[in-house]
CSV table of C-alpha atoms in Angstrom, one decimal:
chain,number,residue,atom,x,y,z
A,214,MET,CA,34.4,114.1,-83.1
A,215,THR,CA,31.5,116.4,-82.7
A,216,THR,CA,28.8,115.3,-80.2
A,217,THR,CA,26.0,117.6,-81.0
A,218,THR,CA,22.8,116.9,-82.9
A,219,ASP,CA,20.0,118.9,-84.4
A,220,THR,CA,17.4,116.3,-83.3
A,221,PRO,CA,17.8,115.8,-79.5
A,222,VAL,CA,18.5,112.3,-78.4
A,223,GLN,CA,16.7,111.4,-75.2
A,224,ALA,CA,19.0,109.6,-72.7
A,225,ILE,CA,17.4,107.9,-69.7
A,226,PRO,CA,19.0,106.1,-66.8
A,227,ALA,CA,17.7,102.5,-66.8
A,228,TYR,CA,18.5,99.1,-65.4
A,229,PRO,CA,18.5,95.8,-67.5
A,230,ALA,CA,15.5,93.9,-66.2
A,231,THR,CA,17.8,91.1,-64.9
A,232,GLU,CA,19.1,93.5,-62.3
A,233,PHE,CA,15.8,93.6,-60.5
A,234,ARG,CA,14.4,90.2,-59.5
A,235,VAL,CA,11.6,88.7,-57.4
A,236,ARG,CA,13.0,87.6,-54.0
A,237,ASP,CA,9.6,86.5,-52.6
A,238,GLY,CA,6.4,85.7,-54.4
A,239,VAL,CA,4.8,83.8,-57.3
A,240,ASN,CA,7.6,84.7,-59.8
A,241,LEU,CA,10.4,83.9,-57.4
A,242,GLY,CA,13.8,84.4,-59.1
A,243,ASP,CA,12.4,86.0,-62.2
A,244,ALA,CA,13.4,89.4,-63.5
A,245,VAL,CA,10.9,92.2,-63.7
A,246,SER,CA,8.9,92.0,-66.9
A,247,HIS,CA,6.1,93.5,-68.9
A,248,LEU,CA,2.6,94.0,-67.7
A,249,ASP,CA,1.2,90.5,-68.7
A,250,GLU,CA,4.0,88.8,-66.7
A,251,VAL,CA,4.2,90.6,-63.4
A,252,VAL,CA,2.2,89.6,-60.3
A,253,LEU,CA,1.0,91.9,-57.6
A,254,ASP,CA,2.5,91.4,-54.1
A,255,ASP,CA,5.7,89.9,-55.4
A,256,ILE,CA,8.7,91.4,-53.6
A,257,TYR,CA,11.6,92.6,-55.7
A,258,MET,CA,15.2,93.5,-54.8
A,259,MET,CA,18.1,94.9,-56.8
A,260,GLU,CA,20.9,92.6,-57.6
A,261,PRO,CA,24.2,93.2,-55.8
A,262,GLY,CA,26.3,95.8,-57.7
A,263,ALA,CA,23.4,96.8,-60.0
A,264,ALA,CA,24.1,100.1,-61.8
A,265,ARG,CA,22.0,102.2,-64.0
A,266,LYS,CA,23.2,102.7,-67.6
A,267,ARG,CA,22.4,105.1,-70.4
A,268,LEU,CA,19.5,104.1,-72.6
A,269,ALA,CA,19.6,106.6,-75.5
A,270,LEU,CA,16.6,106.8,-77.7
A,271,THR,CA,15.0,108.8,-80.5
A,272,THR,CA,11.2,109.3,-80.6
A,273,LEU,CA,9.2,108.2,-83.6
A,274,GLY,CA,6.1,109.9,-84.8
A,275,ASP,CA,3.8,107.1,-83.5
A,276,GLY,CA,5.1,107.5,-80.0
A,277,SER,CA,7.4,104.5,-80.1
A,278,PHE,CA,11.2,104.7,-79.9
A,279,ARG,CA,14.4,103.4,-81.5
A,280,VAL,CA,17.6,102.7,-79.6
A,281,ASP,CA,20.2,105.3,-80.6
A,282,ASP,CA,23.7,104.4,-81.7
A,283,SER,CA,25.1,106.2,-78.6
A,284,SER,CA,23.2,104.0,-76.1
A,285,GLU,CA,24.9,101.8,-73.5
A,286,LEU,CA,21.9,99.6,-73.4
A,287,GLY,CA,20.0,97.9,-76.2
A,288,ARG,CA,20.7,97.1,-79.8
A,289,PRO,CA,21.2,100.2,-82.0
A,290,GLY,CA,18.2,100.7,-84.3
A,291,ALA,CA,15.9,98.3,-82.3
A,292,THR,CA,12.4,99.4,-81.6
A,293,LEU,CA,11.4,100.2,-78.0
A,294,HIS,CA,7.9,100.3,-76.5
A,295,LEU,CA,6.8,101.9,-73.3
A,296,ASP,CA,4.9,99.0,-71.7
A,297,CYS,CA,3.6,100.0,-68.3
A,298,ALA,CA,4.0,101.9,-65.0
A,299,LEU,CA,4.8,99.9,-61.8
A,300,GLN,CA,4.2,101.1,-58.2
A,301,PHE,CA,6.1,99.5,-55.3
A,302,MET,CA,5.7,99.8,-51.6
A,303,THR,CA,8.8,100.0,-49.4
A,304,PRO,CA,9.2,98.5,-46.0
A,305,ASP,CA,8.6,101.9,-44.3
A,306,ALA,CA,5.2,102.2,-46.2
A,307,GLY,CA,6.7,104.6,-48.8
A,308,THR,CA,6.2,104.3,-52.5
A,309,ALA,CA,8.5,104.0,-55.5
A,310,GLU,CA,7.5,104.1,-59.1
A,311,ALA,CA,9.2,102.8,-62.2
A,312,LEU,CA,8.4,102.4,-65.9
A,313,ILE,CA,9.0,99.3,-68.1
A,314,LEU,CA,10.3,99.6,-71.6
A,315,VAL,CA,10.4,96.6,-73.9
A,316,GLU,CA,12.8,96.2,-76.8
A,317,THR,CA,11.5,94.1,-79.7
A,318,ASP,CA,13.3,92.3,-82.5
A,319,SER,CA,12.6,92.3,-86.2
A,320,GLU,CA,9.7,90.0,-85.8
A,321,GLY,CA,8.1,92.0,-83.0
A,322,LEU,CA,9.1,89.6,-80.3
A,323,VAL,CA,10.5,90.7,-76.9
A,324,ALA,CA,14.2,90.9,-77.0
A,325,ASP,CA,15.0,92.8,-73.8
A,326,THR,CA,13.3,94.6,-71.0
A,327,TYR,CA,14.4,97.7,-69.1
A,328,LEU,CA,13.4,99.3,-65.8
A,329,MET,CA,13.4,103.1,-65.7
A,330,PRO,CA,13.2,104.2,-62.1
A,331,LEU,CA,11.2,107.3,-61.2
A,332,ALA,CA,12.4,107.2,-57.6
A,333,ARG,CA,15.6,106.1,-55.9
A,334,PHE,CA,15.8,102.3,-55.6
A,335,GLU,CA,18.2,101.2,-52.9
A,336,PRO,CA,20.1,97.8,-52.7
A,337,LYS,CA,19.1,95.3,-50.0
A,338,ILE,CA,15.6,96.6,-49.8
A,339,GLY,CA,12.5,94.7,-50.7
A,340,TYR,CA,10.0,96.4,-53.0
A,341,ARG,CA,6.5,95.0,-52.9
A,342,LEU,CA,4.6,95.4,-56.2
A,343,VAL,CA,1.3,97.0,-55.4
A,344,GLY,CA,0.3,98.5,-58.8
A,345,ALA,CA,0.8,97.8,-62.5
A,346,GLU,CA,-1.0,99.5,-65.4
A,347,ARG,CA,-0.6,101.0,-68.8
A,348,ASP,CA,-2.8,104.0,-68.8
A,349,SER,CA,-0.5,106.4,-66.9
A,350,ALA,CA,2.8,105.2,-68.3
A,351,ARG,CA,3.0,107.6,-71.3
A,352,ARG,CA,2.0,110.6,-69.2
A,353,LYS,CA,4.6,109.8,-66.5
A,354,PHE,CA,7.3,109.3,-69.2
A,355,ALA,CA,6.3,112.7,-70.7
A,356,GLU,CA,6.5,114.4,-67.3
A,357,VAL,CA,10.1,113.4,-66.9
A,358,ALA,CA,11.0,114.9,-70.3
A,359,CYS,CA,9.1,118.2,-69.7
A,360,VAL,CA,11.4,121.1,-68.9
A,361,SER,CA,10.3,122.7,-65.7
A,362,PHE,CA,11.2,125.6,-63.5
A,363,SER,CA,10.7,125.4,-59.7
A,364,ARG,CA,8.5,127.8,-57.7
A,365,GLY,CA,10.2,131.1,-57.1
A,366,THR,CA,12.2,131.2,-60.3
A,367,ARG,CA,12.3,134.8,-61.6
A,368,ILE,CA,11.4,135.1,-65.3
A,369,THR,CA,12.4,138.2,-67.3
A,370,MET,CA,9.3,139.8,-68.8
A,371,ALA,CA,9.1,142.0,-72.0
A,372,THR,CA,9.3,145.0,-69.7
A,373,GLY,CA,12.5,143.9,-68.1
A,374,ALA,CA,10.7,143.1,-64.8
A,375,GLN,CA,11.7,139.9,-63.0
A,376,VAL,CA,8.5,138.0,-62.0
A,377,PRO,CA,8.3,134.7,-60.0
A,378,ILE,CA,7.1,132.0,-62.3
A,379,GLU,CA,4.1,131.2,-60.1
A,380,ALA,CA,2.8,134.7,-60.6
A,381,LEU,CA,2.7,134.5,-64.4
A,382,LYS,CA,-0.5,134.2,-66.4
A,383,VAL,CA,-1.5,133.1,-69.8
A,384,GLY,CA,-1.2,136.0,-72.2
A,385,ASP,CA,1.7,137.6,-70.3
A,386,ARG,CA,4.5,138.8,-72.5
A,387,VAL,CA,7.9,137.2,-71.8
A,388,LEU,CA,11.3,138.3,-73.3
A,389,THR,CA,12.8,135.7,-75.6
A,390,ARG,CA,16.3,135.7,-77.0
A,391,ASP,CA,15.5,135.5,-80.7
A,392,ASP,CA,11.9,136.7,-81.1
A,393,GLY,CA,11.5,139.5,-78.6
A,394,ALA,CA,8.3,139.6,-76.6
A,395,GLN,CA,6.1,136.5,-76.8
A,396,GLU,CA,2.8,135.7,-75.2
A,397,ILE,CA,2.5,132.7,-72.9
A,398,ARG,CA,0.1,130.1,-74.4
A,399,TRP,CA,-0.1,127.8,-71.4
A,400,ILE,CA,1.4,127.3,-67.9
A,401,GLY,CA,1.6,123.9,-66.4
A,402,HIS,CA,2.0,123.1,-62.7
A,403,SER,CA,2.6,119.9,-60.8
A,404,THR,CA,3.9,119.0,-57.3
A,405,VAL,CA,6.0,115.8,-57.3
A,406,ARG,CA,8.3,114.0,-54.9
A,407,ALA,CA,11.8,115.3,-55.3
A,408,ALA,CA,13.4,112.0,-55.9
A,409,GLY,CA,14.9,109.9,-58.7
A,410,ALA,CA,14.0,111.2,-62.2
A,411,PHE,CA,12.1,114.1,-60.7
A,412,ALA,CA,14.8,115.4,-58.2
A,413,PRO,CA,15.6,119.0,-59.3
A,414,ILE,CA,19.0,120.3,-60.2
A,415,VAL,CA,20.2,123.4,-58.3
A,416,ILE,CA,22.6,125.7,-60.1
A,417,THR,CA,23.9,128.0,-57.4
A,418,ALA,CA,24.0,131.7,-57.8
A,419,GLY,CA,26.9,132.9,-60.0
A,420,THR,CA,27.9,129.5,-61.3
A,421,LEU,CA,26.8,130.3,-64.9
A,422,SER,CA,26.4,134.1,-64.2
A,423,ASN,CA,22.9,133.5,-62.8
A,424,GLU,CA,21.7,136.1,-60.4
A,425,GLY,CA,20.1,133.7,-57.9
A,426,ASP,CA,19.9,129.9,-57.4
A,427,LEU,CA,18.3,128.4,-60.5
A,428,VAL,CA,16.3,125.2,-59.7
A,429,VAL,CA,15.1,123.2,-62.7
A,430,SER,CA,14.1,119.7,-63.7
A,431,PRO,CA,16.9,117.4,-64.7
A,432,GLU,CA,16.1,117.4,-68.4
A,433,HIS,CA,15.9,121.2,-68.6
A,434,ARG,CA,18.4,122.6,-71.2
A,435,LEU,CA,20.3,125.8,-70.6
A,436,PHE,CA,21.3,127.9,-73.6
A,437,VAL,CA,25.0,128.8,-73.9
A,438,TYR,CA,26.3,131.0,-76.7
A,439,GLN,CA,30.0,130.4,-77.1
A,440,ARG,CA,32.0,133.4,-78.3
A,441,CYS,CA,34.9,131.0,-78.6
A,442,ASP,CA,34.5,127.2,-78.7
A,443,MET,CA,36.2,126.1,-75.5
A,444,ILE,CA,34.6,122.6,-75.2
A,445,GLY,CA,35.1,121.5,-78.8
A,446,ALA,CA,31.4,121.3,-79.7
A,447,GLY,CA,32.0,122.9,-83.2
A,448,ARG,CA,28.9,125.1,-82.7
A,449,PRO,CA,28.4,128.5,-81.0
A,450,ASP,CA,24.8,128.0,-79.8
A,451,LEU,CA,24.5,125.1,-77.4
A,452,LEU,CA,21.7,123.5,-75.3
A,453,VAL,CA,23.1,121.8,-72.2
A,454,LYS,CA,21.0,119.6,-70.0
A,455,ALA,CA,21.1,120.6,-66.3
A,456,ARG,CA,21.8,117.0,-65.1
A,457,HIS,CA,24.9,116.8,-67.3
A,458,LEU,CA,26.4,119.7,-65.4
A,459,VAL,CA,26.1,118.2,-61.9
A,460,ASN,CA,29.4,118.4,-60.0
A,461,GLY,CA,28.1,117.9,-56.5
A,462,GLU,CA,29.2,121.4,-55.4
A,463,SER,CA,28.1,124.4,-57.4
A,464,ILE,CA,25.6,122.3,-59.3
A,465,PHE,CA,23.9,119.5,-57.4
A,466,VAL,CA,20.8,117.2,-57.2
A,467,LEU,CA,18.3,118.2,-54.5
A,468,GLN,CA,16.8,115.0,-53.1
A,469,GLY,CA,14.0,114.8,-50.6
A,470,GLY,CA,10.6,116.3,-49.9
A,471,TYR,CA,8.5,117.7,-52.7
A,472,VAL,CA,9.1,120.2,-55.5
A,473,ASP,CA,6.6,122.5,-57.3
A,474,TYR,CA,7.3,122.4,-61.0
A,475,PHE,CA,6.0,124.9,-63.6
A,476,GLN,CA,6.2,124.6,-67.4
A,477,ILE,CA,5.9,127.6,-69.8
A,478,LEU,CA,4.5,127.0,-73.3
A,479,PHE,CA,4.6,129.4,-76.2
A,480,ASP,CA,3.5,129.0,-79.8
A,481,ARG,CA,7.1,128.1,-80.6
A,482,HIS,CA,10.1,126.7,-78.7
A,483,HIS,CA,11.9,129.7,-77.3
A,484,ILE,CA,14.9,130.6,-75.2
A,485,ILE,CA,13.9,132.8,-72.3
A,486,TYR,CA,15.7,134.2,-69.3
A,487,ALA,CA,15.4,132.7,-65.8
A,488,GLU,CA,17.4,134.2,-62.9
A,489,GLY,CA,19.2,136.2,-65.6
A,490,ILE,CA,20.5,133.3,-67.7
A,491,ALA,CA,19.1,131.7,-70.9
A,492,ALA,CA,17.0,128.6,-70.7
A,493,GLU,CA,14.5,126.8,-72.9
A,494,SER,CA,10.8,126.9,-72.7
A,495,MET,CA,8.7,123.8,-73.1
A,496,LEU,CA,9.2,121.9,-76.4
A,497,VAL,CA,6.2,119.8,-77.5
A,498,ASP,CA,7.3,116.6,-79.3
A,499,PRO,CA,6.0,113.1,-79.5
A,500,ARG,CA,7.5,112.3,-76.1
A,501,THR,CA,6.2,115.4,-74.1
A,502,ARG,CA,2.8,115.7,-75.8
A,503,PRO,CA,1.0,113.3,-73.4
A,504,ALA,CA,1.8,115.6,-70.5
A,505,LEU,CA,-0.5,118.3,-72.0
A,506,PRO,CA,-4.3,118.3,-71.3
A,507,ASP,CA,-6.4,117.0,-74.1
A,508,ASP,CA,-8.4,120.2,-74.4
A,509,LEU,CA,-5.2,122.2,-74.8
A,510,LEU,CA,-3.9,119.9,-77.6
A,511,ASP,CA,-7.2,120.5,-79.4
A,512,ARG,CA,-6.8,124.3,-79.1
A,513,ILE,CA,-3.1,124.5,-80.1
A,514,GLY,CA,-3.0,121.9,-82.9
A,515,GLY,CA,-2.3,124.5,-85.5
A,516,VAL,CA,0.8,125.9,-83.7
A,517,LEU,CA,2.5,122.6,-82.9
A,518,PRO,CA,4.5,122.6,-86.1
A,519,GLY,CA,6.4,125.5,-84.5
A,520,HIS,CA,7.7,122.9,-82.0
A,521,ASP,CA,9.5,120.7,-84.5
A,522,PRO,CA,12.6,119.5,-82.6
A,523,ARG,CA,14.6,120.1,-85.8
A,524,GLY,CA,14.0,123.8,-85.3
A,525,ALA,CA,15.2,123.8,-81.7
A,526,ARG,CA,17.0,127.0,-80.7
A,527,GLY,CA,20.4,125.5,-80.3
A,528,PHE,CA,22.4,122.2,-80.6
A,529,ASP,CA,22.0,119.5,-78.0
A,530,VAL,CA,25.3,118.8,-76.3
A,531,GLN,CA,25.8,115.1,-75.3
A,532,LYS,CA,27.3,114.3,-72.0
A,533,ALA,CA,30.6,113.1,-73.4
A,534,LEU,CA,31.8,116.7,-74.0
A,535,LEU,CA,31.0,117.7,-70.5
A,536,ASP,CA,32.7,114.8,-68.7
A,537,ARG,CA,35.6,117.0,-67.5
A,538,PRO,CA,36.2,118.8,-64.2
A,539,ASP,CA,36.5,122.2,-65.8
A,540,ALA,CA,33.4,122.0,-68.1
A,541,ILE,CA,31.3,124.5,-66.1
A,542,ALA,CA,34.2,127.0,-65.9
A,543,LEU,CA,34.8,126.6,-69.7
A,544,LEU,CA,31.2,127.2,-70.5
A,545,ARG,CA,31.0,130.3,-68.4
A,546,ARG,CA,34.2,131.7,-69.9
A,547,ALA,CA,33.1,130.8,-73.4
A,548,SER,CA,29.9,132.8,-73.0
A,549,ILE,CA,31.6,136.0,-71.8
A,550,HIS,CA,34.8,136.2,-73.8
């Protein structure tokens, strides 16, 4: 069975709300819920043995979502709404954020609720709720989906020069795989805590024939052209998410501290070269759009049709095809044979 798709399915790690309950406070014993139900200063704790599961969704044009057939959580076809962002304080005065997604039934009533952590939530630790609001939820959700390169990543220019991403400017011409030299329309930059959904993925030098370590956001997709189909995808041109390649050795999650992320936007979705290997540029879709400044959206409205996900430069490979110990070696061999 082929597990690729022309329209990318967004898969997020999430907990059923029942795995995260109030241990002290007004809502004692209750599971985390939507904005109208939570109470500030309640202290939450993960249930023993709680494990994140795959919540797979497709994005609708109005910004809502539907549960995909491949999802471990939720009822396939059900509508999901991004409800709010929650901020917790840890016993050591640190912070941890999470998003709440609500699944509704055919009558629009709440059927299930899910917690999407943006930081690492540990068992046996009390998390005091100190903030809950809707305004930033969609932006935070978009930031997780944005494909980002870390500071120091060398990008191949139209001239062949290798330039660190932080030195690029709007209007610079970058080499693309299919359309030659293309001008940068916008460069985004943010500094975030390297934890949870924002912890970068390190692809060590040489693992996929990359010249140096490539450090990218978890959702970033790498482009692999298979000269021979070694993983059974049924397609030669593949887009593979960095987080699906983690093996704990040559490709690993870098937790701790902060990371500088940069996003490169062109008039279309392109495949560019970072540390010598092919990787995607930012794709604007209903999920990632809230991450862009309003004034930028006003200026580029006419070019956004070039970011239709159905025209993405490759086929999204689902994790099932990569759940094998030799997946990385096969991908590398497939691209050079």
